[in-house]
PDB file of C-alpha atoms in Angstrom:
ATOM      1  CA  MET A 146      25.802 -24.739 -30.296  1.00 61.00           C
ATOM      2  CA  PRO A 147      25.341 -27.217 -27.408  1.00 65.00           C
ATOM      3  CA  ALA A 148      26.355 -30.837 -27.962  1.00 71.00           C
ATOM      4  CA  ARG A 149      23.567 -33.268 -28.747  1.00 72.00           C
ATOM      5  CA  ALA A 150      22.584 -35.514 -25.850  1.00 77.00           C
ATOM      6  CA  PRO A 151      24.183 -38.941 -26.399  1.00 75.00           C
ATOM      7  CA  HIS A 152      20.842 -40.762 -26.394  1.00 76.00           C
ATOM      8  CA  LEU A 153      19.688 -38.558 -29.292  1.00 80.00           C
ATOM      9  CA  SER A 154      22.771 -39.079 -31.459  1.00 86.00           C
ATOM     10  CA  PRO A 155      21.913 -41.088 -34.605  1.00 89.00           C
ATOM     11  CA  ARG A 156      25.498 -42.378 -34.732  1.00 92.00           C
ATOM     12  CA  LEU A 157      25.420 -43.706 -31.168  1.00 92.00           C
ATOM     13  CA  LEU A 158      21.945 -45.166 -31.622  1.00 94.00           C
ATOM     14  CA  ALA A 159      23.157 -46.950 -34.771  1.00 96.00           C
ATOM     15  CA  VAL A 160      26.102 -48.419 -32.844  1.00 96.00           C
ATOM     16  CA  VAL A 161      23.757 -49.765 -30.138  1.00 96.00           C
ATOM     17  CA  LEU A 162      21.368 -51.091 -32.796  1.00 96.00           C
ATOM     18  CA  ALA A 163      24.158 -52.908 -34.671  1.00 97.00           C
ATOM     19  CA  GLY A 164      25.490 -54.443 -31.460  1.00 97.00           C
ATOM     20  CA  GLY A 165      21.978 -55.393 -30.387  1.00 96.00           C
ATOM     21  CA  PHE A 166      21.305 -57.086 -33.701  1.00 97.00           C
ATOM     22  CA  CYS A 167      24.461 -59.195 -33.353  1.00 97.00           C
ATOM     23  CA  GLY A 168      23.825 -60.074 -29.703  1.00 96.00           C
ATOM     24  CA  THR A 169      20.244 -61.104 -30.407  1.00 95.00           C
ATOM     25  CA  ALA A 170      21.363 -63.260 -33.334  1.00 96.00           C
ATOM     26  CA  LEU A 171      23.997 -64.975 -31.162  1.00 95.00           C
ATOM     27  CA  ARG A 172      21.476 -65.615 -28.385  1.00 94.00           C
ATOM     28  CA  GLY A 173      18.964 -66.973 -30.890  1.00 93.00           C
ATOM     29  CA  ALA A 174      21.607 -69.308 -32.315  1.00 95.00           C
ATOM     30  CA  ALA A 175      22.499 -70.554 -28.829  1.00 93.00           C
ATOM     31  CA  GLU A 176      18.841 -71.189 -28.019  1.00 90.00           C
ATOM     32  CA  SER A 177      18.409 -73.080 -31.307  1.00 92.00           C
ATOM     33  CA  LEU A 178      21.470 -75.224 -30.664  1.00 93.00           C
ATOM     34  CA  TRP A 179      20.619 -75.993 -27.017  1.00 90.00           C
ATOM     35  CA  PRO A 180      16.840 -75.816 -26.505  1.00 87.00           C
ATOM     36  CA  PRO A 181      15.675 -76.552 -22.956  1.00 78.00           C
ATOM     37  CA  ALA A 182      14.208 -79.995 -22.376  1.00 76.00           C
ATOM     38  CA  ALA A 183      10.811 -80.250 -20.730  1.00 70.00           C
ATOM     39  CA  LEU A 184      11.309 -79.265 -17.079  1.00 68.00           C
ATOM     40  CA  GLY A 185      15.030 -79.082 -17.803  1.00 83.00           C
ATOM     41  CA  TRP A 186      17.665 -76.494 -17.052  1.00 88.00           C
ATOM     42  CA  PRO A 187      17.662 -73.764 -19.761  1.00 91.00           C
ATOM     43  CA  TRP A 188      21.381 -74.145 -20.565  1.00 92.00           C
ATOM     44  CA  ALA A 189      21.466 -71.713 -23.496  1.00 92.00           C
ATOM     45  CA  THR A 190      20.070 -68.791 -21.510  1.00 92.00           C
ATOM     46  CA  PHE A 191      22.188 -69.748 -18.486  1.00 94.00           C
ATOM     47  CA  GLY A 192      25.354 -69.861 -20.608  1.00 94.00           C
ATOM     48  CA  VAL A 193      24.832 -66.636 -22.537  1.00 95.00           C
ATOM     49  CA  ASN A 194      23.944 -64.779 -19.343  1.00 95.00           C
ATOM     50  CA  LEU A 195      27.164 -65.899 -17.635  1.00 96.00           C
ATOM     51  CA  LEU A 196      29.257 -65.212 -20.724  1.00 96.00           C
ATOM     52  CA  GLY A 197      27.659 -61.796 -21.127  1.00 96.00           C
ATOM     53  CA  ALA A 198      28.136 -60.900 -17.452  1.00 96.00           C
ATOM     54  CA  PHE A 199      31.835 -61.829 -17.662  1.00 98.00           C
ATOM     55  CA  GLY A 200      32.216 -59.891 -20.918  1.00 97.00           C
ATOM     56  CA  LEU A 201      30.491 -56.809 -19.562  1.00 96.00           C
ATOM     57  CA  GLY A 202      32.632 -56.798 -16.424  1.00 97.00           C
ATOM     58  CA  ALA A 203      35.797 -57.156 -18.504  1.00 97.00           C
ATOM     59  CA  LEU A 204      34.729 -54.551 -21.058  1.00 97.00           C
ATOM     60  CA  LEU A 205      33.752 -51.880 -18.557  1.00 96.00           C
ATOM     61  CA  GLU A 206      36.856 -52.405 -16.409  1.00 96.00           C
ATOM     62  CA  GLY A 207      39.108 -52.336 -19.460  1.00 96.00           C
ATOM     63  CA  LEU A 208      37.522 -49.186 -20.836  1.00 96.00           C
ATOM     64  CA  ALA A 209      37.548 -47.417 -17.455  1.00 95.00           C
ATOM     65  CA  ARG A 210      41.278 -48.096 -17.078  1.00 94.00           C
ATOM     66  CA  ARG A 211      41.982 -46.590 -20.488  1.00 92.00           C
ATOM     67  CA  GLY A 212      40.365 -43.222 -19.861  1.00 92.00           C
ATOM     68  CA  PRO A 213      37.125 -41.247 -19.831  1.00 92.00           C
ATOM     69  CA  ASP A 214      33.933 -42.435 -21.510  1.00 91.00           C
ATOM     70  CA  GLU A 215      34.320 -40.501 -24.727  1.00 91.00           C
ATOM     71  CA  GLY A 216      35.248 -41.043 -28.340  1.00 92.00           C
ATOM     72  CA  ARG A 217      36.153 -44.603 -29.265  1.00 94.00           C
ATOM     73  CA  ARG A 218      35.688 -45.838 -25.676  1.00 95.00           C
ATOM     74  CA  ARG A 219      32.086 -44.609 -25.663  1.00 94.00           C
ATOM     75  CA  LEU A 220      31.435 -46.280 -29.017  1.00 95.00           C
ATOM     76  CA  LEU A 221      32.846 -49.567 -27.684  1.00 96.00           C
ATOM     77  CA  ARG A 222      30.849 -49.328 -24.463  1.00 96.00           C
ATOM     78  CA  LEU A 223      27.621 -48.649 -26.307  1.00 96.00           C
ATOM     79  CA  GLY A 224      28.159 -51.047 -29.207  1.00 96.00           C
ATOM     80  CA  LEU A 225      29.637 -53.973 -27.313  1.00 97.00           C
ATOM     81  CA  GLY A 226      28.274 -53.359 -23.807  1.00 96.00           C
ATOM     82  CA  THR A 227      24.788 -51.952 -24.264  1.00 95.00           C
ATOM     83  CA  GLY A 228      24.177 -53.395 -27.723  1.00 96.00           C
ATOM     84  CA  LEU A 229      25.859 -56.773 -28.117  1.00 97.00           C
ATOM     85  CA  LEU A 230      26.176 -57.931 -24.497  1.00 96.00           C
ATOM     86  CA  GLY A 231      22.938 -56.252 -23.437  1.00 94.00           C
ATOM     87  CA  SER A 232      20.979 -58.208 -26.037  1.00 94.00           C
ATOM     88  CA  LEU A 233      23.030 -61.397 -25.673  1.00 93.00           C
ATOM     89  CA  THR A 234      22.213 -61.574 -21.974  1.00 92.00           C
ATOM     90  CA  THR A 235      18.571 -62.073 -21.404  1.00 84.00           C
ATOM     91  CA  TYR A 236      17.530 -61.821 -17.805  1.00 81.00           C
ATOM     92  CA  SER A 237      13.920 -61.421 -18.920  1.00 85.00           C
ATOM     93  CA  SER A 238      14.152 -64.922 -20.426  1.00 87.00           C
ATOM     94  CA  LEU A 239      15.718 -66.109 -17.166  1.00 91.00           C
ATOM     95  CA  ALA A 240      12.676 -64.840 -15.274  1.00 92.00           C
ATOM     96  CA  ASN A 241      10.283 -66.344 -17.810  1.00 91.00           C
ATOM     97  CA  GLU A 242      12.039 -69.737 -17.809  1.00 92.00           C
ATOM     98  CA  ALA A 243      12.183 -69.844 -14.009  1.00 93.00           C
ATOM     99  CA  ASP A 244       8.464 -69.029 -13.926  1.00 93.00           C
ATOM    100  CA  LEU A 245       7.699 -71.786 -16.437  1.00 91.00           C
ATOM    101  CA  LEU A 246       9.628 -74.314 -14.346  1.00 92.00           C
ATOM    102  CA  VAL A 247       7.704 -73.292 -11.232  1.00 93.00           C
ATOM    103  CA  ARG A 248       4.318 -73.330 -13.024  1.00 92.00           C
ATOM    104  CA  ASP A 249       5.083 -76.794 -14.427  1.00 90.00           C
ATOM    105  CA  GLY A 250       5.691 -78.100 -10.912  1.00 92.00           C
ATOM    106  CA  ALA A 251       9.488 -77.948 -10.788  1.00 90.00           C
ATOM    107  CA  LEU A 252       9.607 -75.467  -7.909  1.00 94.00           C
ATOM    108  CA  ALA A 253      13.087 -76.475  -6.712  1.00 94.00           C
ATOM    109  CA  ALA A 254      14.549 -76.363 -10.237  1.00 92.00           C
ATOM    110  CA  GLY A 255      12.953 -72.971 -10.938  1.00 93.00           C
ATOM    111  CA  ALA A 256      14.236 -71.464  -7.709  1.00 95.00           C
ATOM    112  CA  ALA A 257      17.693 -73.010  -8.145  1.00 96.00           C
ATOM    113  CA  TYR A 258      17.873 -71.747 -11.723  1.00 95.00           C
ATOM    114  CA  ALA A 259      16.956 -68.184 -10.744  1.00 95.00           C
ATOM    115  CA  VAL A 260      19.273 -67.985  -7.726  1.00 96.00           C
ATOM    116  CA  THR A 261      22.190 -69.761  -9.405  1.00 97.00           C
ATOM    117  CA  SER A 262      21.917 -67.555 -12.493  1.00 96.00           C
ATOM    118  CA  VAL A 263      22.007 -64.335 -10.495  1.00 95.00           C
ATOM    119  CA  VAL A 264      24.761 -65.411  -8.085  1.00 97.00           C
ATOM    120  CA  LEU A 265      26.986 -66.883 -10.800  1.00 97.00           C
ATOM    121  CA  GLY A 266      26.241 -63.870 -13.004  1.00 96.00           C
ATOM    122  CA  LEU A 267      27.581 -61.565 -10.294  1.00 97.00           C
ATOM    123  CA  LEU A 268      30.644 -63.787  -9.870  1.00 98.00           C
ATOM    124  CA  ALA A 269      31.192 -63.874 -13.644  1.00 98.00           C
ATOM    125  CA  ALA A 270      31.039 -60.068 -13.831  1.00 97.00           C
ATOM    126  CA  GLY A 271      33.524 -59.860 -10.952  1.00 97.00           C
ATOM    127  CA  LEU A 272      35.844 -62.321 -12.693  1.00 98.00           C
ATOM    128  CA  GLY A 273      35.601 -60.220 -15.841  1.00 97.00           C
ATOM    129  CA  VAL A 274      36.667 -57.150 -13.856  1.00 97.00           C
ATOM    130  CA  VAL A 275      39.585 -59.068 -12.304  1.00 97.00           C
ATOM    131  CA  ALA A 276      40.673 -60.463 -15.679  1.00 97.00           C
ATOM    132  CA  ALA A 277      40.615 -57.023 -17.308  1.00 96.00           C
ATOM    133  CA  ALA A 278      42.511 -55.460 -14.396  1.00 95.00           C
ATOM    134  CA  ARG A 279      45.199 -58.155 -14.580  1.00 96.00           C
ATOM    135  CA  HIS A 280      45.451 -57.758 -18.332  1.00 95.00           C
ATOM    136  CA  HIS A 281      45.833 -54.018 -17.917  1.00 93.00           C
ATOM    137  CA  ARG A 282      48.614 -54.444 -15.330  1.00 93.00           C
ATOM    138  CA  TRP A 283      50.388 -56.999 -17.550  1.00 93.00           C
ATOM    139  CA  ARG A 284      50.103 -54.730 -20.587  1.00 91.00           C
ATOM    140  CA  THR A 285      51.360 -51.708 -18.642  1.00 90.00           C
ATOM    141  CA  ALA A 286      54.342 -53.656 -17.264  1.00 89.00           C
ATOM    142  CA  ARG A 287      55.158 -55.008 -20.718  1.00 89.00           C
ATOM    143  CA  ARG A 288      55.127 -51.532 -22.234  1.00 87.00           C
ATOM    144  CA  ALA A 289      57.279 -50.175 -19.405  1.00 86.00           C
ATOM    145  CA  ALA A 290      59.797 -53.004 -19.874  1.00 85.00           C
ATOM    146  CA  ALA A 291      59.932 -52.382 -23.620  1.00 83.00           C
ATOM    147  CA  SER A 292      60.770 -48.723 -23.071  1.00 83.00           C
ATOM    148  CA  VAL A 293      63.861 -49.540 -20.960  1.00 70.00           C
ATOM    149  CA  ALA A 294      67.116 -49.330 -22.921  1.00 58.00           C
ATOM    150  CA  PRO A 295      68.737 -52.723 -23.488  1.00 60.00           C
ATOM    151  CA  VAL A 296      71.753 -53.564 -21.359  1.00 58.00           C
ATOM    152  CA  ASP A 297      75.115 -53.939 -23.139  1.00 58.00           C
ATOM    153  CA  PRO A 298      76.364 -57.471 -22.215  1.00 59.00           C
ATOM    154  CA  VAL A 299      80.006 -56.344 -22.540  1.00 63.00           C
ATOM    155  CA  ASP A 300      79.616 -53.237 -20.329  1.00 58.00           C
ATOM    156  CA  PRO A 301      76.450 -53.527 -18.135  1.00 53.00           C
ATOM    157  CA  ASP A 302      77.067 -50.027 -16.749  1.00 57.00           C
ATOM    158  CA  ALA A 303      76.724 -48.473 -20.204  1.00 54.00           C
ATOM    159  CA  ASP A 304      73.518 -46.591 -21.075  1.00 54.00           C
ATOM    160  CA  GLY A 305      72.440 -48.867 -23.897  1.00 49.00           C
ATOM    161  CA  PRO A 306      73.830 -49.272 -27.430  1.00 48.00           C
ATOM    162  CA  ARG A 307      76.264 -46.655 -28.734  1.00 44.00           C
TER     163      ARG A 307
END
């Protein structure tokens, strides 16, 4: 019997749905706490988009370094990446808010908001990748160091404890 296509798997869809519910709730909370002022910078959307871009870069780099996209790694990618971070980040709101700024006469603010959000979002994703890569190297080195037999202080040429 052939394997079910991932996008048709009820289990995987449920993982994306649960992550999406959480991400949407977090974004809604951020927007409630920091609503944009009239003709002001939409800080909540700006912040969650940058945070989400960093998180997605870190998540995908970390998962890729740990092996193929299957099993638990696929669940994490779909639940945290597609679900939580995909719904936390809201580039459709970015476009809408930039459009509202422009329509309300704040052309420079609308353009600056759109460009800054995209450029800093790309940088944030790149920083997430770098952070995850460094963490992976640190973790690998730490594990390698832990597997080395301890040196006997009395006889450093010995092969560890006797």
